mmCIF file of C-alpha atoms in Angstrom:
data_model
loop_
_atom_site.group_PDB
_atom_site.id
_atom_site.type_symbol
_atom_site.label_atom_id
_atom_site.label_comp_id
_atom_site.label_asym_id
_atom_site.label_seq_id
_atom_site.Cartn_x
_atom_site.Cartn_y
_atom_site.Cartn_z
ATOM 1 C CA MET A 1494 111.855 135.782 -17.772
ATOM 2 C CA ALA A 1495 111.421 137.012 -21.339
ATOM 3 C CA MET A 1496 109.684 140.337 -21.814
ATOM 4 C CA ALA A 1497 107.135 141.168 -24.489
ATOM 5 C CA ALA A 1498 108.177 143.641 -27.151
ATOM 6 C CA SER A 1499 107.224 147.225 -26.406
ATOM 7 C CA PRO A 1500 107.659 150.550 -28.236
ATOM 8 C CA LEU A 1501 109.350 151.873 -25.071
ATOM 9 C CA LEU A 1502 112.187 149.350 -25.348
ATOM 10 C CA HIS A 1503 115.269 149.826 -27.472
ATOM 11 C CA PRO A 1504 118.361 147.589 -27.789
ATOM 12 C CA ILE A 1505 121.463 148.451 -25.751
ATOM 13 C CA PRO A 1506 124.058 149.893 -28.135
ATOM 14 C CA LYS A 1507 127.462 148.333 -28.594
ATOM 15 C CA LEU A 1508 130.069 150.673 -27.151
ATOM 16 C CA GLU A 1509 133.222 152.168 -28.609
ATOM 17 C CA PHE A 1510 135.651 154.764 -27.309
ATOM 18 C CA ARG A 1511 135.934 158.387 -28.388
ATOM 19 C CA LYS A 1512 137.663 161.363 -26.866
ATOM 20 C CA CYS A 1513 135.565 163.243 -24.310
ATOM 21 C CA PRO A 1514 134.812 166.737 -25.735
ATOM 22 C CA PHE A 1515 133.525 168.238 -22.512
ATOM 23 C CA LEU A 1516 136.661 169.136 -20.544
ATOM 24 C CA PRO A 1517 137.830 172.777 -20.642
ATOM 25 C CA LEU A 1518 141.180 173.574 -22.203
ATOM 26 C CA ASN A 1519 142.696 174.581 -18.862
ATOM 27 C CA SER A 1520 141.410 171.476 -17.066
ATOM 28 C CA GLN A 1521 143.767 169.699 -14.671
ATOM 29 C CA PHE A 1522 142.536 166.475 -16.219
ATOM 30 C CA PRO A 1523 143.648 165.390 -19.694
ATOM 31 C CA PRO A 1524 141.031 164.242 -22.216
ATOM 32 C CA ARG A 1525 139.494 160.879 -21.292
ATOM 33 C CA LEU A 1526 137.601 158.171 -23.061
ATOM 34 C CA HIS A 1527 133.868 157.738 -22.890
ATOM 35 C CA PHE A 1528 131.365 155.271 -24.207
ATOM 36 C CA LEU A 1529 129.372 155.912 -27.383
ATOM 37 C CA PRO A 1530 127.243 153.511 -29.423
ATOM 38 C CA ARG A 1531 128.219 152.124 -32.766
ATOM 39 C CA HIS A 1532 125.340 149.861 -33.691
ATOM 40 C CA PHE A 1533 122.320 148.256 -32.098
ATOM 41 C CA PRO A 1534 122.418 144.516 -31.313
ATOM 42 C CA SER A 1535 119.210 142.572 -30.847
ATOM 43 C CA SER A 1536 119.771 141.206 -27.340
ATOM 44 C CA SER A 1537 119.182 143.157 -24.097
ATOM 45 C CA THR A 1538 116.849 146.145 -23.829
ATOM 46 C CA ILE A 1539 116.551 149.282 -21.724
ATOM 47 C CA ARG A 1540 114.021 152.068 -21.226
ATOM 48 C CA ALA A 1541 115.061 154.857 -23.520
ATOM 49 C CA SER A 1542 113.094 157.444 -21.577
ATOM 50 C CA SER A 1543 115.319 157.235 -18.478
ATOM 51 C CA THR A 1544 118.556 155.607 -19.558
ATOM 52 C CA VAL A 1545 119.525 157.228 -22.857
ATOM 53 C CA LEU A 1546 120.641 160.830 -23.125
ATOM 54 C CA MET A 1547 121.134 162.834 -26.302
ATOM 55 C CA GLU A 1548 124.239 164.856 -27.048
ATOM 56 C CA PRO A 1549 125.630 166.429 -30.259
ATOM 57 C CA ASP A 1550 128.302 164.591 -32.209
ATOM 58 C CA VAL A 1551 131.119 167.139 -32.410
ATOM 59 C CA SER A 1552 132.695 165.428 -35.430
ATOM 60 C CA THR A 1553 129.761 166.269 -37.724
ATOM 61 C CA GLN A 1554 127.552 168.665 -35.679
ATOM 62 C CA GLN A 1555 124.617 166.904 -37.328
ATOM 63 C CA ASP A 1556 124.291 163.424 -35.846
ATOM 64 C CA GLN A 1557 122.936 162.631 -32.398
ATOM 65 C CA ALA A 1558 124.628 160.170 -30.013
ATOM 66 C CA LYS A 1559 123.027 158.215 -27.202
ATOM 67 C CA GLU A 1560 124.846 157.628 -23.936
ATOM 68 C CA VAL A 1561 123.956 154.664 -21.786
ATOM 69 C CA GLU A 1562 124.281 155.133 -18.023
ATOM 70 C CA ILE A 1563 124.568 152.007 -15.898
ATOM 71 C CA VAL A 1564 124.450 153.881 -12.580
ATOM 72 C CA ALA A 1565 121.051 153.825 -10.900
ATOM 73 C CA CYS A 1566 119.365 155.298 -7.860
ATOM 74 C CA PRO A 1567 120.047 153.131 -4.780
ATOM 75 C CA VAL A 1568 116.540 153.930 -3.512
ATOM 76 C CA CYS A 1569 114.389 152.886 -6.491
ATOM 77 C CA TYR A 1570 116.947 151.553 -9.027
ATOM 78 C CA GLU A 1571 115.773 154.055 -11.649
ATOM 79 C CA PRO A 1572 118.689 154.843 -14.028
ATOM 80 C CA LEU A 1573 120.162 158.220 -13.129
ATOM 81 C CA ILE A 1574 120.206 161.213 -15.426
ATOM 82 C CA ARG A 1575 123.665 162.756 -15.730
ATOM 83 C CA LYS A 1576 124.505 166.419 -16.136
ATOM 84 C CA GLY A 1577 128.100 166.930 -17.145
ATOM 85 C CA PRO A 1578 130.763 165.191 -19.238
ATOM 86 C CA SER A 1579 130.084 161.590 -20.151
ATOM 87 C CA GLY A 1580 132.493 158.771 -19.417
ATOM 88 C CA LEU A 1581 133.395 156.145 -16.869
ATOM 89 C CA ASN A 1582 136.574 157.713 -15.510
ATOM 90 C CA LEU A 1583 137.749 159.876 -12.641
ATOM 91 C CA SER A 1584 137.535 163.295 -14.269
ATOM 92 C CA ALA A 1585 134.172 162.761 -15.980
ATOM 93 C CA ILE A 1586 132.519 161.350 -12.849
ATOM 94 C CA TYR A 1587 133.994 164.122 -10.695
ATOM 95 C CA ARG A 1588 132.604 166.835 -12.968
ATOM 96 C CA SER A 1589 129.148 165.280 -13.290
ATOM 97 C CA GLY A 1590 125.982 165.515 -11.257
ATOM 98 C CA PHE A 1591 123.409 162.730 -11.176
ATOM 99 C CA LYS A 1592 119.716 162.862 -10.411
ATOM 100 C CA CYS A 1593 116.881 160.376 -10.070
ATOM 101 C CA THR A 1594 113.768 161.669 -11.809
ATOM 102 C CA ARG A 1595 111.564 159.350 -9.772
ATOM 103 C CA CYS A 1596 112.902 160.070 -6.251
ATOM 104 C CA ASN A 1597 114.101 163.593 -7.083
ATOM 105 C CA LYS A 1598 117.282 162.718 -5.188
ATOM 106 C CA SER A 1599 120.608 164.121 -6.376
ATOM 107 C CA TYR A 1600 124.068 162.572 -6.150
ATOM 108 C CA SER A 1601 127.470 164.153 -6.638
ATOM 109 C CA SER A 1602 131.155 163.437 -6.317
ATOM 110 C CA LYS A 1603 133.190 164.026 -3.184
ATOM 111 C CA ASP A 1604 136.969 163.698 -2.952
ATOM 112 C CA MET A 1605 137.036 162.109 -6.433
ATOM 113 C CA PHE A 1606 134.464 159.414 -5.651
ATOM 114 C CA LEU A 1607 130.765 159.428 -6.427
ATOM 115 C CA ASP A 1608 128.597 158.814 -3.360
ATOM 116 C CA LEU A 1609 125.713 156.541 -4.379
ATOM 117 C CA THR A 1610 124.599 155.389 -0.937
ATOM 118 C CA VAL A 1611 121.027 155.777 0.277
ATOM 119 C CA THR A 1612 122.408 157.994 3.055
ATOM 120 C CA ALA A 1613 124.131 160.387 0.628
ATOM 121 C CA GLY A 1614 123.184 163.966 1.456
ATOM 122 C CA LEU A 1615 121.712 163.252 4.904
ATOM 123 C CA LYS A 1616 122.148 166.121 7.370
ATOM 124 C CA ASP A 1617 120.840 164.840 10.703
ATOM 125 C CA TYR A 1618 120.402 161.078 10.581
ATOM 126 C CA THR A 1619 123.391 158.834 11.320
ATOM 127 C CA GLU A 1620 123.121 155.098 10.766
ATOM 128 C CA VAL A 1621 125.009 152.777 13.116
ATOM 129 C CA GLN A 1622 126.964 150.159 11.189
ATOM 130 C CA PRO A 1623 128.321 146.779 12.398
ATOM 131 C CA ALA A 1624 131.737 146.958 14.066
ATOM 132 C CA ARG A 1625 133.490 145.177 11.183
ATOM 133 C CA THR A 1626 132.038 147.740 8.754
ATOM 134 C CA GLU A 1627 133.163 150.692 10.852
ATOM 135 C CA LEU A 1628 136.615 149.155 11.267
ATOM 136 C CA PHE A 1629 137.383 149.543 7.573
ATOM 137 C CA ARG A 1630 136.072 153.103 7.545
ATOM 138 C CA SER A 1631 138.871 154.046 9.951
ATOM 139 C CA PRO A 1632 141.572 156.280 8.409
ATOM 140 C CA LEU A 1633 144.292 154.217 10.119
ATOM 141 C CA VAL A 1634 143.029 150.829 8.919
ATOM 142 C CA SER A 1635 142.489 152.239 5.421
ATOM 143 C CA PHE A 1636 146.066 153.508 5.393
ATOM 144 C CA LEU A 1637 147.514 150.224 6.662
ATOM 145 C CA TYR A 1638 145.399 147.881 4.549
ATOM 146 C CA GLU A 1639 147.721 147.787 1.546
ATOM 147 C CA ARG A 1640 150.822 148.573 3.605
ATOM 148 C CA GLY A 1641 151.026 145.326 5.556
ATOM 149 C CA TRP A 1642 147.497 144.283 6.578
ATOM 150 C CA ARG A 1643 146.587 142.549 3.304
ATOM 151 C CA GLN A 1644 149.961 140.786 3.093
ATOM 152 C CA SER A 1645 149.255 139.018 6.388
ATOM 153 C CA PHE A 1646 146.511 137.030 4.636
ATOM 154 C CA ASN A 1647 149.234 134.819 3.146
ATOM 155 C CA ARG A 1648 149.491 132.994 6.472
ATOM 156 C CA SER A 1649 145.948 131.704 5.958
ATOM 157 C CA GLY A 1650 146.625 130.400 2.470
ATOM 158 C CA PHE A 1651 146.017 133.471 0.302
ATOM 159 C CA PRO A 1652 148.490 133.067 -2.586
ATOM 160 C CA GLY A 1653 149.365 136.772 -2.890
ATOM 161 C CA ARG A 1654 147.991 139.640 -4.947
ATOM 162 C CA ASP A 1655 149.601 138.692 -8.278
ATOM 163 C CA GLU A 1656 148.494 135.064 -8.156
ATOM 164 C CA GLU A 1657 145.006 136.019 -6.948
ATOM 165 C CA PHE A 1658 144.710 138.458 -9.842
ATOM 166 C CA LYS A 1659 145.714 135.758 -12.348
ATOM 167 C CA MET A 1660 143.184 133.346 -10.859
ATOM 168 C CA ALA A 1661 140.415 135.933 -11.113
ATOM 169 C CA GLN A 1662 141.368 136.777 -14.685
ATOM 170 C CA GLU A 1663 140.971 133.117 -15.649
ATOM 171 C CA TYR A 1664 137.444 133.096 -14.276
ATOM 172 C CA PHE A 1665 136.633 136.368 -16.058
ATOM 173 C CA LYS A 1666 137.713 135.230 -19.546
ATOM 174 C CA PRO A 1667 134.102 134.787 -20.760
ATOM 175 C CA VAL A 1668 133.352 138.471 -20.057
ATOM 176 C CA GLU A 1669 136.519 140.158 -21.274
ATOM 177 C CA GLY A 1670 135.791 143.545 -22.827
ATOM 178 C CA GLY A 1671 132.842 144.214 -20.538
ATOM 179 C CA ILE A 1672 132.282 146.423 -17.495
ATOM 180 C CA LEU A 1673 133.677 145.121 -14.195
ATOM 181 C CA VAL A 1674 132.627 146.245 -10.711
ATOM 182 C CA ASP A 1675 135.113 145.565 -7.910
ATOM 183 C CA VAL A 1676 132.835 145.559 -4.848
ATOM 184 C CA SER A 1677 134.356 146.070 -1.388
ATOM 185 C CA CYS A 1678 137.473 147.128 -3.267
ATOM 186 C CA GLY A 1679 139.251 148.499 -0.186
ATOM 187 C CA SER A 1680 142.194 150.613 -1.278
ATOM 188 C CA GLY A 1681 141.748 149.455 -4.868
ATOM 189 C CA LEU A 1682 144.452 146.794 -4.881
ATOM 190 C CA PHE A 1683 142.688 144.740 -7.560
ATOM 191 C CA SER A 1684 140.649 147.565 -9.098
ATOM 192 C CA ARG A 1685 143.873 149.143 -10.311
ATOM 193 C CA LYS A 1686 145.128 145.847 -11.695
ATOM 194 C CA PHE A 1687 141.888 145.272 -13.593
ATOM 195 C CA ALA A 1688 142.023 148.806 -15.007
ATOM 196 C CA LYS A 1689 145.687 148.569 -16.029
ATOM 197 C CA SER A 1690 145.126 145.235 -17.762
ATOM 198 C CA GLY A 1691 143.252 147.020 -20.551
ATOM 199 C CA ILE A 1692 140.930 144.027 -20.838
ATOM 200 C CA TYR A 1693 137.759 145.728 -19.590
ATOM 201 C CA SER A 1694 135.834 148.586 -21.170
ATOM 202 C CA GLY A 1695 135.289 150.062 -17.721
ATOM 203 C CA VAL A 1696 136.215 149.320 -14.099
ATOM 204 C CA ILE A 1697 134.284 150.644 -11.099
ATOM 205 C CA ALA A 1698 136.082 150.527 -7.747
ATOM 206 C CA LEU A 1699 133.293 150.384 -5.161
ATOM 207 C CA ASP A 1700 133.446 150.461 -1.380
ATOM 208 C CA PHE A 1701 131.353 151.695 1.556
ATOM 209 C CA SER A 1702 134.418 153.203 3.252
ATOM 210 C CA GLU A 1703 135.145 156.785 2.271
ATOM 211 C CA ASN A 1704 138.711 156.475 3.568
ATOM 212 C CA MET A 1705 139.390 153.333 1.543
ATOM 213 C CA LEU A 1706 138.312 155.193 -1.601
ATOM 214 C CA ARG A 1707 140.551 158.131 -0.680
ATOM 215 C CA GLN A 1708 143.465 155.728 -0.296
ATOM 216 C CA CYS A 1709 142.584 154.235 -3.660
ATOM 217 C CA TYR A 1710 142.741 157.659 -5.278
ATOM 218 C CA ASN A 1711 146.081 158.376 -3.604
ATOM 219 C CA PHE A 1712 147.507 155.209 -5.170
ATOM 220 C CA ILE A 1713 145.998 156.119 -8.549
ATOM 221 C CA LYS A 1714 147.703 159.535 -8.442
ATOM 222 C CA GLN A 1715 151.050 157.764 -8.188
ATOM 223 C CA ASP A 1716 150.452 155.924 -11.468
ATOM 224 C CA GLU A 1717 150.330 158.182 -14.526
ATOM 225 C CA THR A 1718 148.838 155.419 -16.670
ATOM 226 C CA LEU A 1719 145.854 155.052 -14.369
ATOM 227 C CA LEU A 1720 145.449 158.789 -13.909
ATOM 228 C CA THR A 1721 145.373 159.671 -17.591
ATOM 229 C CA ASN A 1722 144.411 156.684 -19.705
ATOM 230 C CA SER A 1723 142.169 154.230 -17.867
ATOM 231 C CA ASN A 1724 138.412 153.871 -17.649
ATOM 232 C CA LEU A 1725 138.369 153.692 -13.862
ATOM 233 C CA ALA A 1726 135.746 155.286 -11.614
ATOM 234 C CA LEU A 1727 135.435 155.404 -7.813
ATOM 235 C CA VAL A 1728 131.993 154.900 -6.280
ATOM 236 C CA ARG A 1729 130.848 154.756 -2.669
ATOM 237 C CA ALA A 1730 127.969 152.308 -2.250
ATOM 238 C CA ASP A 1731 126.478 149.605 -0.063
ATOM 239 C CA VAL A 1732 127.003 146.094 -1.430
ATOM 240 C CA SER A 1733 123.485 145.230 -0.240
ATOM 241 C CA ARG A 1734 122.038 148.107 -2.296
ATOM 242 C CA LEU A 1735 124.122 148.331 -5.439
ATOM 243 C CA PRO A 1736 123.484 151.495 -7.492
ATOM 244 C CA PHE A 1737 123.366 149.894 -10.927
ATOM 245 C CA SER A 1738 120.593 149.018 -13.330
ATOM 246 C CA SER A 1739 119.506 145.398 -13.389
ATOM 247 C CA GLY A 1740 121.402 143.341 -15.954
ATOM 248 C CA SER A 1741 123.915 146.119 -16.704
ATOM 249 C CA VAL A 1742 127.262 144.707 -15.511
ATOM 250 C CA ASP A 1743 129.416 141.980 -17.071
ATOM 251 C CA ALA A 1744 131.643 141.066 -14.128
ATOM 252 C CA VAL A 1745 131.707 141.512 -10.348
ATOM 253 C CA HIS A 1746 134.784 140.900 -8.197
ATOM 254 C CA ALA A 1747 134.847 140.765 -4.396
ATOM 255 C CA GLY A 1748 138.327 140.084 -3.022
ATOM 256 C CA ALA A 1749 138.595 139.019 0.646
ATOM 257 C CA ALA A 1750 135.225 140.618 1.261
ATOM 258 C CA LEU A 1751 132.341 138.214 1.833
ATOM 259 C CA HIS A 1752 133.173 137.609 5.513
ATOM 260 C CA CYS A 1753 132.900 141.367 6.161
ATOM 261 C CA TRP A 1754 129.407 141.802 4.715
ATOM 262 C CA PRO A 1755 126.552 142.247 7.241
ATOM 263 C CA SER A 1756 124.277 140.143 4.996
ATOM 264 C CA PRO A 1757 125.968 137.920 2.385
ATOM 265 C CA THR A 1758 122.538 136.800 1.154
ATOM 266 C CA ASN A 1759 121.438 140.364 0.358
ATOM 267 C CA ALA A 1760 124.814 141.163 -1.197
ATOM 268 C CA ILE A 1761 124.925 138.154 -3.529
ATOM 269 C CA ALA A 1762 121.268 138.660 -4.460
ATOM 270 C CA GLU A 1763 122.187 142.225 -5.455
ATOM 271 C CA ILE A 1764 125.214 141.032 -7.412
ATOM 272 C CA THR A 1765 122.988 138.579 -9.258
ATOM 273 C CA ARG A 1766 120.513 141.365 -10.044
ATOM 274 C CA ILE A 1767 123.049 143.690 -11.668
ATOM 275 C CA LEU A 1768 124.840 140.987 -13.684
ATOM 276 C CA LYS A 1769 123.937 140.496 -17.310
ATOM 277 C CA SER A 1770 122.955 137.061 -18.529
ATOM 278 C CA GLY A 1771 126.275 135.215 -18.774
ATOM 279 C CA GLY A 1772 127.899 137.637 -16.337
ATOM 280 C CA VAL A 1773 130.478 136.273 -13.895
ATOM 281 C CA PHE A 1774 130.870 136.780 -10.146
ATOM 282 C CA VAL A 1775 134.273 135.995 -8.598
ATOM 283 C CA GLY A 1776 134.924 136.232 -4.872
ATOM 284 C CA SER A 1777 137.512 135.230 -2.308
ATOM 285 C CA THR A 1778 137.279 134.919 1.456
ATOM 286 C CA PHE A 1779 138.431 133.000 4.532
ATOM 287 C CA LEU A 1780 136.738 129.666 5.195
ATOM 288 C CA ARG A 1781 135.465 128.892 8.682
ATOM 289 C CA TYR A 1782 137.084 125.489 8.314
ATOM 290 C CA THR A 1783 137.904 122.919 5.621
ATOM 291 C CA SER A 1784 137.664 119.144 5.332
ATOM 292 C CA SER A 1785 141.177 118.842 6.789
ATOM 293 C CA THR A 1786 140.455 120.970 9.869
ATOM 294 C CA PRO A 1787 140.540 118.877 13.078
ATOM 295 C CA LEU A 1788 137.125 118.224 14.625
ATOM 296 C CA ILE A 1789 137.944 119.994 17.893
ATOM 297 C CA ILE A 1790 138.855 123.189 16.010
ATOM 298 C CA ARG A 1791 135.688 122.939 13.918
ATOM 299 C CA LEU A 1792 133.556 122.730 17.056
ATOM 300 C CA LEU A 1793 135.405 125.651 18.610
ATOM 301 C CA ARG A 1794 134.888 127.830 15.550
ATOM 302 C CA GLU A 1795 131.211 126.911 15.382
ATOM 303 C CA ARG A 1796 130.639 128.044 18.971
ATOM 304 C CA THR A 1797 132.924 131.065 19.137
ATOM 305 C CA SER A 1798 131.763 134.497 18.075
ATOM 306 C CA GLN A 1799 134.449 135.720 15.679
ATOM 307 C CA GLY A 1800 133.104 139.122 14.699
ATOM 308 C CA TYR A 1801 133.257 138.115 11.021
ATOM 309 C CA GLY A 1802 130.880 135.962 8.990
ATOM 310 C CA TYR A 1803 133.202 133.143 7.970
ATOM 311 C CA LEU A 1804 131.382 130.504 5.932
ATOM 312 C CA THR A 1805 132.140 126.950 4.859
ATOM 313 C CA GLU A 1806 132.678 126.033 1.221
ATOM 314 C CA GLU A 1807 129.318 124.248 1.187
ATOM 315 C CA GLU A 1808 127.551 127.334 2.532
ATOM 316 C CA ILE A 1809 129.113 129.570 -0.127
ATOM 317 C CA GLU A 1810 127.997 127.263 -2.931
ATOM 318 C CA ASP A 1811 124.520 126.966 -1.443
ATOM 319 C CA LEU A 1812 124.299 130.749 -1.137
ATOM 320 C CA CYS A 1813 125.293 131.313 -4.780
ATOM 321 C CA THR A 1814 122.867 128.667 -5.993
ATOM 322 C CA SER A 1815 119.977 130.015 -3.920
ATOM 323 C CA CYS A 1816 120.512 133.456 -5.484
ATOM 324 C CA GLY A 1817 120.169 131.977 -8.969
ATOM 325 C CA LEU A 1818 123.810 131.658 -9.978
ATOM 326 C CA THR A 1819 125.096 128.574 -11.797
ATOM 327 C CA ASN A 1820 128.374 126.973 -12.940
ATOM 328 C CA TYR A 1821 129.855 127.239 -9.445
ATOM 329 C CA SER A 1822 133.588 126.562 -9.272
ATOM 330 C CA ARG A 1823 136.181 127.008 -6.538
ATOM 331 C CA LYS A 1824 139.842 126.714 -5.611
ATOM 332 C CA ILE A 1825 140.867 126.139 -1.993
ATOM 333 C CA GLN A 1826 144.215 126.492 -0.248
ATOM 334 C CA GLN A 1827 144.242 126.185 3.547
ATOM 335 C CA SER A 1828 141.577 128.691 4.708
ATOM 336 C CA PHE A 1829 141.613 130.588 1.400
ATOM 337 C CA ILE A 1830 138.867 130.069 -1.169
ATOM 338 C CA MET A 1831 138.320 131.723 -4.524
ATOM 339 C CA PHE A 1832 135.007 130.875 -6.107
ATOM 340 C CA SER A 1833 133.189 131.765 -9.292
ATOM 341 C CA ALA A 1834 129.564 131.563 -10.396
ATOM 342 C CA GLN A 1835 127.664 132.740 -13.447
ATOM 343 C CA LYS A 1836 124.260 134.282 -14.100
ATOM 344 C CA PRO A 1837 122.231 132.121 -16.495
#
């Protein structure tokens, strides 16, 4: 719905890359890239009071630069204020602290990922998660996921990581150059591919599992290109409570993830919220059955508790449509489906 013009609203600046001036000379991290505005387009708007920070331009010591943060408080969705070096990369995020001025809640990095869950910082309360959620928080499963577990998906029709990446890239062509969030990224199998492609201005690898994010960082450390040159950040978050401002993200990817979510409706509603107009959501998952599945097997799968939320192709399309997404498209191979939908 269109918003009336207000003196509190300013256009989102177009972003360009400059060297980050905030790292000390003896830092273990080399200089990284961060986002700075170049000019002001006339499309989307944000609240300057909470989203835009001022910092000196070191090239002239006279001009002021505005930094746009897309991360938001998972409690109230107020854009977070950052203290520390700017940038959407491992070193900048690790050295920064974030605070919500509305909730007065602070967030910080841990083991190279930024914890933006509602439960971040809790001392006494422990929330019980569904078994399939806890499974992927296991250190053993996190270790094995990219070392054999994920490859077993090929038996169900998954075409393999390289082909899946190419398929996703085709769907993401309309939003090349934007910010991509890889939700339920696991060990970062596709997050790293998106970052290395150089096509996106920033990639956020997001998962609820701390151990999956640690595995992701271990893989990143083995790749000098990712460690030193990419705009890749690691964030812990709940897919049903995504810590990003509304309309701030260009692309969302969820590989082999939807069947693991406790509430696909809440998750896709959240994905729709954070996408910009024209933003693209691409996901893949296992189908409960397809049109070629024998009737007896269909009935069995309908009545058997599987521990995972496998959906039919019709249910996935209906879910995307009910959350306001359009231009639904899909590719199916055996029990594998990759689908795409767009925010109007």
